[in-house]
mmCIF file with all atom_site columns, C-alpha atoms in Angstrom:
data_model
loop_
_atom_site.group_PDB
_atom_site.id
_atom_site.type_symbol
_atom_site.label_atom_id
_atom_site.label_alt_id
_atom_site.label_comp_id
_atom_site.label_asym_id
_atom_site.label_entity_id
_atom_site.label_seq_id
_atom_site.pdbx_PDB_ins_code
_atom_site.Cartn_x
_atom_site.Cartn_y
_atom_site.Cartn_z
_atom_site.occupancy
_atom_site.B_iso_or_equiv
_atom_site.pdbx_formal_charge
_atom_site.auth_seq_id
_atom_site.auth_comp_id
_atom_site.auth_asym_id
_atom_site.auth_atom_id
_atom_site.pdbx_PDB_model_num
ATOM 1   C CA . UNK Z 1 1   ? 71.389  80.854  27.781 1.00 59.00 ? 879  UNK Z CA 1
ATOM 2   C CA . UNK Z 1 2   ? 72.604  83.523  25.527 1.00 67.00 ? 880  UNK Z CA 1
ATOM 3   C CA . UNK Z 1 3   ? 73.051  81.548  22.408 1.00 74.00 ? 881  UNK Z CA 1
ATOM 4   C CA . UNK Z 1 4   ? 70.821  78.203  22.231 1.00 72.00 ? 882  UNK Z CA 1
ATOM 5   C CA . UNK Z 1 5   ? 72.719  75.354  20.412 1.00 76.00 ? 883  UNK Z CA 1
ATOM 6   C CA . UNK Z 1 6   ? 69.673  73.824  18.901 1.00 75.00 ? 884  UNK Z CA 1
ATOM 7   C CA . UNK Z 1 7   ? 69.986  76.948  16.463 1.00 78.00 ? 885  UNK Z CA 1
ATOM 8   C CA . UNK Z 1 8   ? 72.745  75.333  14.936 1.00 78.00 ? 886  UNK Z CA 1
ATOM 9   C CA . UNK Z 1 9   ? 70.791  72.287  13.530 1.00 80.00 ? 887  UNK Z CA 1
ATOM 10  C CA . UNK Z 1 10  ? 69.908  74.965  10.636 1.00 80.00 ? 888  UNK Z CA 1
ATOM 11  C CA . UNK Z 1 11  ? 72.353  74.556  8.086  1.00 82.00 ? 889  UNK Z CA 1
ATOM 12  C CA . UNK Z 1 12  ? 72.097  78.246  6.793  1.00 78.00 ? 890  UNK Z CA 1
ATOM 13  C CA . UNK Z 1 13  ? 72.746  79.501  10.488 1.00 82.00 ? 891  UNK Z CA 1
ATOM 14  C CA . UNK Z 1 14  ? 75.652  77.366  11.063 1.00 87.00 ? 892  UNK Z CA 1
ATOM 15  C CA . UNK Z 1 15  ? 76.987  78.668  7.819  1.00 86.00 ? 893  UNK Z CA 1
ATOM 16  C CA . UNK Z 1 16  ? 76.341  82.319  8.886  1.00 86.00 ? 894  UNK Z CA 1
ATOM 17  C CA . UNK Z 1 17  ? 78.080  81.935  12.157 1.00 88.00 ? 895  UNK Z CA 1
ATOM 18  C CA . UNK Z 1 18  ? 81.235  80.432  10.670 1.00 89.00 ? 896  UNK Z CA 1
ATOM 19  C CA . UNK Z 1 19  ? 81.254  82.943  7.869  1.00 88.00 ? 897  UNK Z CA 1
ATOM 20  C CA . UNK Z 1 20  ? 80.671  85.849  10.151 1.00 88.00 ? 898  UNK Z CA 1
ATOM 21  C CA . UNK Z 1 21  ? 83.858  84.746  12.094 1.00 89.00 ? 899  UNK Z CA 1
ATOM 22  C CA . UNK Z 1 22  ? 85.951  84.383  9.031  1.00 88.00 ? 900  UNK Z CA 1
ATOM 23  C CA . UNK Z 1 23  ? 84.779  87.747  7.617  1.00 87.00 ? 901  UNK Z CA 1
ATOM 24  C CA . UNK Z 1 24  ? 85.873  89.165  10.926 1.00 83.00 ? 902  UNK Z CA 1
ATOM 25  C CA . UNK Z 1 25  ? 89.374  88.033  10.295 1.00 83.00 ? 903  UNK Z CA 1
ATOM 26  C CA . UNK Z 1 26  ? 89.263  88.436  6.484  1.00 82.00 ? 904  UNK Z CA 1
ATOM 27  C CA . UNK Z 1 27  ? 87.786  91.929  6.372  1.00 81.00 ? 905  UNK Z CA 1
ATOM 28  C CA . UNK Z 1 28  ? 88.337  93.887  9.757  1.00 80.00 ? 906  UNK Z CA 1
ATOM 29  C CA . UNK Z 1 29  ? 91.896  92.482  10.334 1.00 83.00 ? 907  UNK Z CA 1
ATOM 30  C CA . UNK Z 1 30  ? 93.186  94.232  7.246  1.00 88.00 ? 908  UNK Z CA 1
ATOM 31  C CA . UNK Z 1 31  ? 91.446  97.578  8.500  1.00 87.00 ? 909  UNK Z CA 1
ATOM 32  C CA . UNK Z 1 32  ? 94.147  97.426  11.174 1.00 87.00 ? 910  UNK Z CA 1
ATOM 33  C CA . UNK Z 1 33  ? 96.988  96.794  8.688  1.00 91.00 ? 911  UNK Z CA 1
ATOM 34  C CA . UNK Z 1 34  ? 96.161  99.301  6.091  1.00 93.00 ? 912  UNK Z CA 1
ATOM 35  C CA . UNK Z 1 35  ? 96.675  102.502 7.863  1.00 93.00 ? 913  UNK Z CA 1
ATOM 36  C CA . UNK Z 1 36  ? 99.580  100.946 9.453  1.00 92.00 ? 914  UNK Z CA 1
ATOM 37  C CA . UNK Z 1 37  ? 101.151 99.989  6.186  1.00 94.00 ? 915  UNK Z CA 1
ATOM 38  C CA . UNK Z 1 38  ? 100.555 103.625 4.322  1.00 94.00 ? 916  UNK Z CA 1
ATOM 39  C CA . UNK Z 1 39  ? 102.332 105.072 7.525  1.00 94.00 ? 917  UNK Z CA 1
ATOM 40  C CA . UNK Z 1 40  ? 105.312 102.463 8.048  1.00 92.00 ? 918  UNK Z CA 1
ATOM 41  C CA . UNK Z 1 41  ? 105.607 101.753 4.268  1.00 93.00 ? 919  UNK Z CA 1
ATOM 42  C CA . UNK Z 1 42  ? 104.754 104.830 2.478  1.00 92.00 ? 920  UNK Z CA 1
ATOM 43  C CA . UNK Z 1 43  ? 105.517 107.241 5.117  1.00 91.00 ? 921  UNK Z CA 1
ATOM 44  C CA . UNK Z 1 44  ? 102.472 108.889 5.335  1.00 93.00 ? 922  UNK Z CA 1
ATOM 45  C CA . UNK Z 1 45  ? 101.354 110.639 8.380  1.00 93.00 ? 923  UNK Z CA 1
ATOM 46  C CA . UNK Z 1 46  ? 98.132  109.787 10.509 1.00 92.00 ? 924  UNK Z CA 1
ATOM 47  C CA . UNK Z 1 47  ? 95.927  111.965 8.950  1.00 93.00 ? 925  UNK Z CA 1
ATOM 48  C CA . UNK Z 1 48  ? 97.071  111.199 5.410  1.00 92.00 ? 926  UNK Z CA 1
ATOM 49  C CA . UNK Z 1 49  ? 96.844  107.502 5.920  1.00 91.00 ? 927  UNK Z CA 1
ATOM 50  C CA . UNK Z 1 50  ? 93.303  107.985 7.183  1.00 91.00 ? 928  UNK Z CA 1
ATOM 51  C CA . UNK Z 1 51  ? 92.635  110.230 4.022  1.00 93.00 ? 929  UNK Z CA 1
ATOM 52  C CA . UNK Z 1 52  ? 93.891  107.568 1.467  1.00 93.00 ? 930  UNK Z CA 1
ATOM 53  C CA . UNK Z 1 53  ? 91.648  105.034 2.979  1.00 94.00 ? 931  UNK Z CA 1
ATOM 54  C CA . UNK Z 1 54  ? 88.638  107.074 1.765  1.00 95.00 ? 932  UNK Z CA 1
ATOM 55  C CA . UNK Z 1 55  ? 88.036  105.256 -1.499 1.00 95.00 ? 933  UNK Z CA 1
ATOM 56  C CA . UNK Z 1 56  ? 87.522  102.164 0.704  1.00 94.00 ? 934  UNK Z CA 1
ATOM 57  C CA . UNK Z 1 57  ? 84.677  104.037 2.732  1.00 92.00 ? 935  UNK Z CA 1
ATOM 58  C CA . UNK Z 1 58  ? 83.368  105.358 -0.696 1.00 95.00 ? 936  UNK Z CA 1
ATOM 59  C CA . UNK Z 1 59  ? 83.037  101.745 -2.034 1.00 93.00 ? 937  UNK Z CA 1
ATOM 60  C CA . UNK Z 1 60  ? 81.235  100.446 1.127  1.00 92.00 ? 938  UNK Z CA 1
ATOM 61  C CA . UNK Z 1 61  ? 78.898  103.493 0.935  1.00 92.00 ? 939  UNK Z CA 1
ATOM 62  C CA . UNK Z 1 62  ? 78.062  102.597 -2.742 1.00 91.00 ? 940  UNK Z CA 1
ATOM 63  C CA . UNK Z 1 63  ? 77.601  99.071  -2.080 1.00 90.00 ? 941  UNK Z CA 1
ATOM 64  C CA . UNK Z 1 64  ? 75.556  99.145  1.146  1.00 85.00 ? 942  UNK Z CA 1
ATOM 65  C CA . UNK Z 1 65  ? 72.111  100.836 -0.255 1.00 85.00 ? 943  UNK Z CA 1
ATOM 66  C CA . UNK Z 1 66  ? 72.072  98.121  -3.151 1.00 88.00 ? 944  UNK Z CA 1
ATOM 67  C CA . UNK Z 1 67  ? 72.948  94.973  -0.769 1.00 88.00 ? 945  UNK Z CA 1
ATOM 68  C CA . UNK Z 1 68  ? 69.277  94.785  0.663  1.00 82.00 ? 946  UNK Z CA 1
ATOM 69  C CA . UNK Z 1 69  ? 67.577  95.010  -2.763 1.00 85.00 ? 947  UNK Z CA 1
ATOM 70  C CA . UNK Z 1 70  ? 70.086  92.507  -4.243 1.00 87.00 ? 948  UNK Z CA 1
ATOM 71  C CA . UNK Z 1 71  ? 69.735  90.006  -1.404 1.00 84.00 ? 949  UNK Z CA 1
ATOM 72  C CA . UNK Z 1 72  ? 65.851  90.034  -1.966 1.00 82.00 ? 950  UNK Z CA 1
ATOM 73  C CA . UNK Z 1 73  ? 66.321  89.492  -5.665 1.00 86.00 ? 951  UNK Z CA 1
ATOM 74  C CA . UNK Z 1 74  ? 69.276  87.248  -5.756 1.00 85.00 ? 952  UNK Z CA 1
ATOM 75  C CA . UNK Z 1 75  ? 69.352  85.396  -2.348 1.00 84.00 ? 953  UNK Z CA 1
ATOM 76  C CA . UNK Z 1 76  ? 72.162  85.981  0.035  1.00 87.00 ? 954  UNK Z CA 1
ATOM 77  C CA . UNK Z 1 77  ? 74.511  83.318  -1.229 1.00 89.00 ? 955  UNK Z CA 1
ATOM 78  C CA . UNK Z 1 78  ? 74.802  85.039  -4.685 1.00 91.00 ? 956  UNK Z CA 1
ATOM 79  C CA . UNK Z 1 79  ? 75.346  88.583  -3.085 1.00 91.00 ? 957  UNK Z CA 1
ATOM 80  C CA . UNK Z 1 80  ? 77.816  87.210  -0.735 1.00 91.00 ? 958  UNK Z CA 1
ATOM 81  C CA . UNK Z 1 81  ? 79.853  85.251  -3.521 1.00 92.00 ? 959  UNK Z CA 1
ATOM 82  C CA . UNK Z 1 82  ? 79.825  88.211  -5.739 1.00 92.00 ? 960  UNK Z CA 1
ATOM 83  C CA . UNK Z 1 83  ? 80.901  90.507  -2.804 1.00 93.00 ? 961  UNK Z CA 1
ATOM 84  C CA . UNK Z 1 84  ? 83.575  88.126  -1.845 1.00 93.00 ? 962  UNK Z CA 1
ATOM 85  C CA . UNK Z 1 85  ? 84.926  88.081  -5.271 1.00 94.00 ? 963  UNK Z CA 1
ATOM 86  C CA . UNK Z 1 86  ? 85.296  91.935  -5.088 1.00 94.00 ? 964  UNK Z CA 1
ATOM 87  C CA . UNK Z 1 87  ? 86.928  91.697  -1.642 1.00 92.00 ? 965  UNK Z CA 1
ATOM 88  C CA . UNK Z 1 88  ? 89.524  89.197  -2.980 1.00 93.00 ? 966  UNK Z CA 1
ATOM 89  C CA . UNK Z 1 89  ? 90.168  91.259  -5.897 1.00 94.00 ? 967  UNK Z CA 1
ATOM 90  C CA . UNK Z 1 90  ? 90.665  94.212  -3.722 1.00 93.00 ? 968  UNK Z CA 1
ATOM 91  C CA . UNK Z 1 91  ? 93.036  92.287  -1.460 1.00 92.00 ? 969  UNK Z CA 1
ATOM 92  C CA . UNK Z 1 92  ? 95.323  90.682  -3.805 1.00 94.00 ? 970  UNK Z CA 1
ATOM 93  C CA . UNK Z 1 93  ? 97.329  93.687  -4.919 1.00 95.00 ? 971  UNK Z CA 1
ATOM 94  C CA . UNK Z 1 94  ? 98.270  94.451  -1.289 1.00 94.00 ? 972  UNK Z CA 1
ATOM 95  C CA . UNK Z 1 95  ? 100.226 91.385  -1.135 1.00 93.00 ? 973  UNK Z CA 1
ATOM 96  C CA . UNK Z 1 96  ? 102.610 92.898  -3.685 1.00 94.00 ? 974  UNK Z CA 1
ATOM 97  C CA . UNK Z 1 97  ? 102.242 96.440  -3.116 1.00 94.00 ? 975  UNK Z CA 1
ATOM 98  C CA . UNK Z 1 98  ? 105.456 98.348  -1.852 1.00 92.00 ? 976  UNK Z CA 1
ATOM 99  C CA . UNK Z 1 99  ? 106.716 101.725 -1.084 1.00 92.00 ? 977  UNK Z CA 1
ATOM 100 C CA . UNK Z 1 100 ? 106.863 102.706 -4.807 1.00 92.00 ? 978  UNK Z CA 1
ATOM 101 C CA . UNK Z 1 101 ? 103.466 101.609 -5.802 1.00 93.00 ? 979  UNK Z CA 1
ATOM 102 C CA . UNK Z 1 102 ? 101.111 104.057 -7.410 1.00 94.00 ? 980  UNK Z CA 1
ATOM 103 C CA . UNK Z 1 103 ? 98.530  105.898 -5.185 1.00 93.00 ? 981  UNK Z CA 1
ATOM 104 C CA . UNK Z 1 104 ? 96.004  106.085 -7.806 1.00 95.00 ? 982  UNK Z CA 1
ATOM 105 C CA . UNK Z 1 105 ? 96.179  102.411 -8.214 1.00 96.00 ? 983  UNK Z CA 1
ATOM 106 C CA . UNK Z 1 106 ? 95.841  101.880 -4.606 1.00 95.00 ? 984  UNK Z CA 1
ATOM 107 C CA . UNK Z 1 107 ? 93.016  104.164 -4.327 1.00 95.00 ? 985  UNK Z CA 1
ATOM 108 C CA . UNK Z 1 108 ? 91.287  102.212 -7.192 1.00 96.00 ? 986  UNK Z CA 1
ATOM 109 C CA . UNK Z 1 109 ? 92.003  98.771  -5.518 1.00 96.00 ? 987  UNK Z CA 1
ATOM 110 C CA . UNK Z 1 110 ? 90.859  100.247 -2.172 1.00 95.00 ? 988  UNK Z CA 1
ATOM 111 C CA . UNK Z 1 111 ? 87.471  101.259 -3.666 1.00 96.00 ? 989  UNK Z CA 1
ATOM 112 C CA . UNK Z 1 112 ? 86.844  97.524  -5.115 1.00 95.00 ? 990  UNK Z CA 1
ATOM 113 C CA . UNK Z 1 113 ? 87.757  96.307  -1.848 1.00 94.00 ? 991  UNK Z CA 1
ATOM 114 C CA . UNK Z 1 114 ? 85.357  98.653  -0.116 1.00 93.00 ? 992  UNK Z CA 1
ATOM 115 C CA . UNK Z 1 115 ? 82.546  97.615  -2.363 1.00 93.00 ? 993  UNK Z CA 1
ATOM 116 C CA . UNK Z 1 116 ? 83.336  93.896  -1.672 1.00 91.00 ? 994  UNK Z CA 1
ATOM 117 C CA . UNK Z 1 117 ? 83.638  94.005  2.024  1.00 89.00 ? 995  UNK Z CA 1
ATOM 118 C CA . UNK Z 1 118 ? 80.288  96.484  2.200  1.00 87.00 ? 996  UNK Z CA 1
ATOM 119 C CA . UNK Z 1 119 ? 78.224  93.525  0.898  1.00 88.00 ? 997  UNK Z CA 1
ATOM 120 C CA . UNK Z 1 120 ? 79.419  90.466  2.875  1.00 89.00 ? 998  UNK Z CA 1
ATOM 121 C CA . UNK Z 1 121 ? 78.040  90.797  6.520  1.00 84.00 ? 999  UNK Z CA 1
ATOM 122 C CA . UNK Z 1 122 ? 74.563  92.133  5.957  1.00 85.00 ? 1000 UNK Z CA 1
ATOM 123 C CA . UNK Z 1 123 ? 73.358  89.538  3.604  1.00 88.00 ? 1001 UNK Z CA 1
ATOM 124 C CA . UNK Z 1 124 ? 74.873  86.704  5.926  1.00 86.00 ? 1002 UNK Z CA 1
ATOM 125 C CA . UNK Z 1 125 ? 73.284  88.212  8.780  1.00 83.00 ? 1003 UNK Z CA 1
ATOM 126 C CA . UNK Z 1 126 ? 69.944  88.530  7.251  1.00 82.00 ? 1004 UNK Z CA 1
ATOM 127 C CA . UNK Z 1 127 ? 70.264  85.039  6.327  1.00 81.00 ? 1005 UNK Z CA 1
ATOM 128 C CA . UNK Z 1 128 ? 70.718  83.533  9.717  1.00 80.00 ? 1006 UNK Z CA 1
ATOM 129 C CA . UNK Z 1 129 ? 66.933  84.323  10.561 1.00 78.00 ? 1007 UNK Z CA 1
ATOM 130 C CA . UNK Z 1 130 ? 65.760  82.531  7.455  1.00 78.00 ? 1008 UNK Z CA 1
ATOM 131 C CA . UNK Z 1 131 ? 63.408  79.700  8.536  1.00 74.00 ? 1009 UNK Z CA 1
ATOM 132 C CA . UNK Z 1 132 ? 63.150  80.921  12.137 1.00 76.00 ? 1010 UNK Z CA 1
ATOM 133 C CA . UNK Z 1 133 ? 60.294  81.439  14.187 1.00 74.00 ? 1011 UNK Z CA 1
ATOM 134 C CA . UNK Z 1 134 ? 59.577  84.712  15.807 1.00 76.00 ? 1012 UNK Z CA 1
ATOM 135 C CA . UNK Z 1 135 ? 61.074  83.801  19.410 1.00 74.00 ? 1013 UNK Z CA 1
ATOM 136 C CA . UNK Z 1 136 ? 64.290  82.616  17.853 1.00 78.00 ? 1014 UNK Z CA 1
ATOM 137 C CA . UNK Z 1 137 ? 65.069  85.858  16.029 1.00 81.00 ? 1015 UNK Z CA 1
ATOM 138 C CA . UNK Z 1 138 ? 66.235  87.663  19.061 1.00 79.00 ? 1016 UNK Z CA 1
ATOM 139 C CA . UNK Z 1 139 ? 68.500  84.777  20.253 1.00 78.00 ? 1017 UNK Z CA 1
ATOM 140 C CA . UNK Z 1 140 ? 69.958  84.541  16.798 1.00 81.00 ? 1018 UNK Z CA 1
ATOM 141 C CA . UNK Z 1 141 ? 70.617  88.201  16.343 1.00 82.00 ? 1019 UNK Z CA 1
ATOM 142 C CA . UNK Z 1 142 ? 72.797  88.006  19.630 1.00 80.00 ? 1020 UNK Z CA 1
ATOM 143 C CA . UNK Z 1 143 ? 74.495  85.168  18.238 1.00 81.00 ? 1021 UNK Z CA 1
ATOM 144 C CA . UNK Z 1 144 ? 75.517  86.916  14.922 1.00 83.00 ? 1022 UNK Z CA 1
ATOM 145 C CA . UNK Z 1 145 ? 76.445  90.061  16.777 1.00 83.00 ? 1023 UNK Z CA 1
ATOM 146 C CA . UNK Z 1 146 ? 78.581  88.124  19.035 1.00 83.00 ? 1024 UNK Z CA 1
ATOM 147 C CA . UNK Z 1 147 ? 80.386  86.048  16.317 1.00 84.00 ? 1025 UNK Z CA 1
ATOM 148 C CA . UNK Z 1 148 ? 80.957  89.152  14.283 1.00 82.00 ? 1026 UNK Z CA 1
ATOM 149 C CA . UNK Z 1 149 ? 82.584  90.875  17.177 1.00 83.00 ? 1027 UNK Z CA 1
ATOM 150 C CA . UNK Z 1 150 ? 84.673  88.004  18.033 1.00 87.00 ? 1028 UNK Z CA 1
ATOM 151 C CA . UNK Z 1 151 ? 85.725  87.373  14.668 1.00 85.00 ? 1029 UNK Z CA 1
ATOM 152 C CA . UNK Z 1 152 ? 86.642  91.155  14.223 1.00 83.00 ? 1030 UNK Z CA 1
ATOM 153 C CA . UNK Z 1 153 ? 88.811  91.163  17.426 1.00 86.00 ? 1031 UNK Z CA 1
ATOM 154 C CA . UNK Z 1 154 ? 90.490  87.827  16.450 1.00 86.00 ? 1032 UNK Z CA 1
ATOM 155 C CA . UNK Z 1 155 ? 91.154  88.880  13.183 1.00 83.00 ? 1033 UNK Z CA 1
ATOM 156 C CA . UNK Z 1 156 ? 93.169  92.080  14.328 1.00 85.00 ? 1034 UNK Z CA 1
ATOM 157 C CA . UNK Z 1 157 ? 95.132  90.302  16.832 1.00 88.00 ? 1035 UNK Z CA 1
ATOM 158 C CA . UNK Z 1 158 ? 96.149  87.540  14.694 1.00 88.00 ? 1036 UNK Z CA 1
ATOM 159 C CA . UNK Z 1 159 ? 97.194  89.849  11.589 1.00 89.00 ? 1037 UNK Z CA 1
ATOM 160 C CA . UNK Z 1 160 ? 98.910  92.273  13.929 1.00 89.00 ? 1038 UNK Z CA 1
ATOM 161 C CA . UNK Z 1 161 ? 100.757 89.044  15.186 1.00 91.00 ? 1039 UNK Z CA 1
ATOM 162 C CA . UNK Z 1 162 ? 101.832 87.788  11.808 1.00 90.00 ? 1040 UNK Z CA 1
ATOM 163 C CA . UNK Z 1 163 ? 103.428 91.276  11.225 1.00 90.00 ? 1041 UNK Z CA 1
ATOM 164 C CA . UNK Z 1 164 ? 104.847 91.528  14.301 1.00 90.00 ? 1042 UNK Z CA 1
ATOM 165 C CA . UNK Z 1 165 ? 106.515 87.902  14.142 1.00 91.00 ? 1043 UNK Z CA 1
ATOM 166 C CA . UNK Z 1 166 ? 107.888 88.543  10.846 1.00 86.00 ? 1044 UNK Z CA 1
ATOM 167 C CA . UNK Z 1 167 ? 110.043 91.510  11.844 1.00 87.00 ? 1045 UNK Z CA 1
ATOM 168 C CA . UNK Z 1 168 ? 110.620 90.319  15.507 1.00 85.00 ? 1046 UNK Z CA 1
ATOM 169 C CA . UNK Z 1 169 ? 114.478 90.366  16.510 1.00 82.00 ? 1047 UNK Z CA 1
ATOM 170 C CA . UNK Z 1 170 ? 115.399 91.933  13.251 1.00 84.00 ? 1048 UNK Z CA 1
ATOM 171 C CA . UNK Z 1 171 ? 116.223 95.536  11.868 1.00 81.00 ? 1049 UNK Z CA 1
ATOM 172 C CA . UNK Z 1 172 ? 112.954 97.004  10.976 1.00 81.00 ? 1050 UNK Z CA 1
ATOM 173 C CA . UNK Z 1 173 ? 113.960 98.048  7.211  1.00 90.00 ? 1051 UNK Z CA 1
ATOM 174 C CA . UNK Z 1 174 ? 111.367 99.003  4.922  1.00 91.00 ? 1052 UNK Z CA 1
ATOM 175 C CA . UNK Z 1 175 ? 111.938 95.906  2.578  1.00 91.00 ? 1053 UNK Z CA 1
ATOM 176 C CA . UNK Z 1 176 ? 111.431 93.747  5.704  1.00 92.00 ? 1054 UNK Z CA 1
ATOM 177 C CA . UNK Z 1 177 ? 108.270 95.645  7.006  1.00 93.00 ? 1055 UNK Z CA 1
ATOM 178 C CA . UNK Z 1 178 ? 106.736 95.215  3.307  1.00 93.00 ? 1056 UNK Z CA 1
ATOM 179 C CA . UNK Z 1 179 ? 107.298 91.759  3.482  1.00 93.00 ? 1057 UNK Z CA 1
ATOM 180 C CA . UNK Z 1 180 ? 105.833 91.408  6.784  1.00 93.00 ? 1058 UNK Z CA 1
ATOM 181 C CA . UNK Z 1 181 ? 102.591 93.296  5.732  1.00 94.00 ? 1059 UNK Z CA 1
ATOM 182 C CA . UNK Z 1 182 ? 102.326 91.134  2.732  1.00 94.00 ? 1060 UNK Z CA 1
ATOM 183 C CA . UNK Z 1 183 ? 102.556 88.160  5.137  1.00 93.00 ? 1061 UNK Z CA 1
ATOM 184 C CA . UNK Z 1 184 ? 99.562  89.914  6.946  1.00 92.00 ? 1062 UNK Z CA 1
ATOM 185 C CA . UNK Z 1 185 ? 97.640  90.530  3.593  1.00 93.00 ? 1063 UNK Z CA 1
ATOM 186 C CA . UNK Z 1 186 ? 98.208  87.095  2.241  1.00 94.00 ? 1064 UNK Z CA 1
ATOM 187 C CA . UNK Z 1 187 ? 96.661  85.590  5.379  1.00 91.00 ? 1065 UNK Z CA 1
ATOM 188 C CA . UNK Z 1 188 ? 93.327  87.956  4.872  1.00 91.00 ? 1066 UNK Z CA 1
ATOM 189 C CA . UNK Z 1 189 ? 93.370  86.781  1.333  1.00 92.00 ? 1067 UNK Z CA 1
ATOM 190 C CA . UNK Z 1 190 ? 93.644  82.860  2.323  1.00 92.00 ? 1068 UNK Z CA 1
ATOM 191 C CA . UNK Z 1 191 ? 90.815  83.141  4.635  1.00 89.00 ? 1069 UNK Z CA 1
ATOM 192 C CA . UNK Z 1 192 ? 88.832  85.244  2.263  1.00 90.00 ? 1070 UNK Z CA 1
ATOM 193 C CA . UNK Z 1 193 ? 89.180  82.227  0.053  1.00 91.00 ? 1071 UNK Z CA 1
ATOM 194 C CA . UNK Z 1 194 ? 88.166  80.010  2.682  1.00 91.00 ? 1072 UNK Z CA 1
ATOM 195 C CA . UNK Z 1 195 ? 85.228  82.041  3.620  1.00 90.00 ? 1073 UNK Z CA 1
ATOM 196 C CA . UNK Z 1 196 ? 83.907  80.938  -0.185 1.00 90.00 ? 1074 UNK Z CA 1
ATOM 197 C CA . UNK Z 1 197 ? 83.092  77.470  1.491  1.00 90.00 ? 1075 UNK Z CA 1
ATOM 198 C CA . UNK Z 1 198 ? 80.502  78.454  4.162  1.00 89.00 ? 1076 UNK Z CA 1
ATOM 199 C CA . UNK Z 1 199 ? 78.787  81.114  1.676  1.00 89.00 ? 1077 UNK Z CA 1
ATOM 200 C CA . UNK Z 1 200 ? 77.931  78.198  -0.485 1.00 88.00 ? 1078 UNK Z CA 1
ATOM 201 C CA . UNK Z 1 201 ? 75.618  76.935  2.143  1.00 86.00 ? 1079 UNK Z CA 1
ATOM 202 C CA . UNK Z 1 202 ? 73.769  80.227  2.492  1.00 85.00 ? 1080 UNK Z CA 1
ATOM 203 C CA . UNK Z 1 203 ? 70.150  80.108  0.843  1.00 82.00 ? 1081 UNK Z CA 1
ATOM 204 C CA . UNK Z 1 204 ? 69.234  81.531  -2.235 1.00 80.00 ? 1082 UNK Z CA 1
ATOM 205 C CA . UNK Z 1 205 ? 65.656  82.167  -0.775 1.00 60.00 ? 1083 UNK Z CA 1
ATOM 206 C CA . UNK Z 1 206 ? 63.911  85.110  -2.571 1.00 52.00 ? 1084 UNK Z CA 1
ATOM 207 C CA . UNK Z 1 207 ? 62.149  87.250  -0.119 1.00 46.00 ? 1085 UNK Z CA 1
ATOM 208 C CA . UNK Z 1 208 ? 59.049  89.212  -0.779 1.00 45.00 ? 1086 UNK Z CA 1
#
């Protein structure tokens, strides 16, 4: 009743639903890990950990105003693929960062990552409505929001579990915790790469 299954007959709608779920894990999951990484590995306070994430927020702010225009001009597929490339580039270094890593380098990487994640979900959610009649749009909107929220919650839980299992029953030394966070970021990176597959099924329809 909430989400009619016949909507999944649309190839791009199915791709969007899978993509939003994976994006929730790959983008929202690290949002939980990042402040914890800076607190536990770099020794930052809660406030300082929040401040160091500002470049990521700036990256998202830079991307968001451009996403709608670029989606209209280039199509959702191209925008999502380019955004994913930025997100992947902005995630890879966190698989290697440690307590000695430069904050300047980290800030630049976070900015790049912010640009990437700022351009993934909006084009996908827009593409979900392509080819639908008016009465189907409200139902599709519920579905996309539902999948986005489930993916985000699932991603946070899964990545937190990965980190927790890596240090369970062991003395939580800095090198051990660093490796645990690397495992979490690696999983996010792998899922970002998997997200490339459903992104290929989005449309390139140019809207007027």
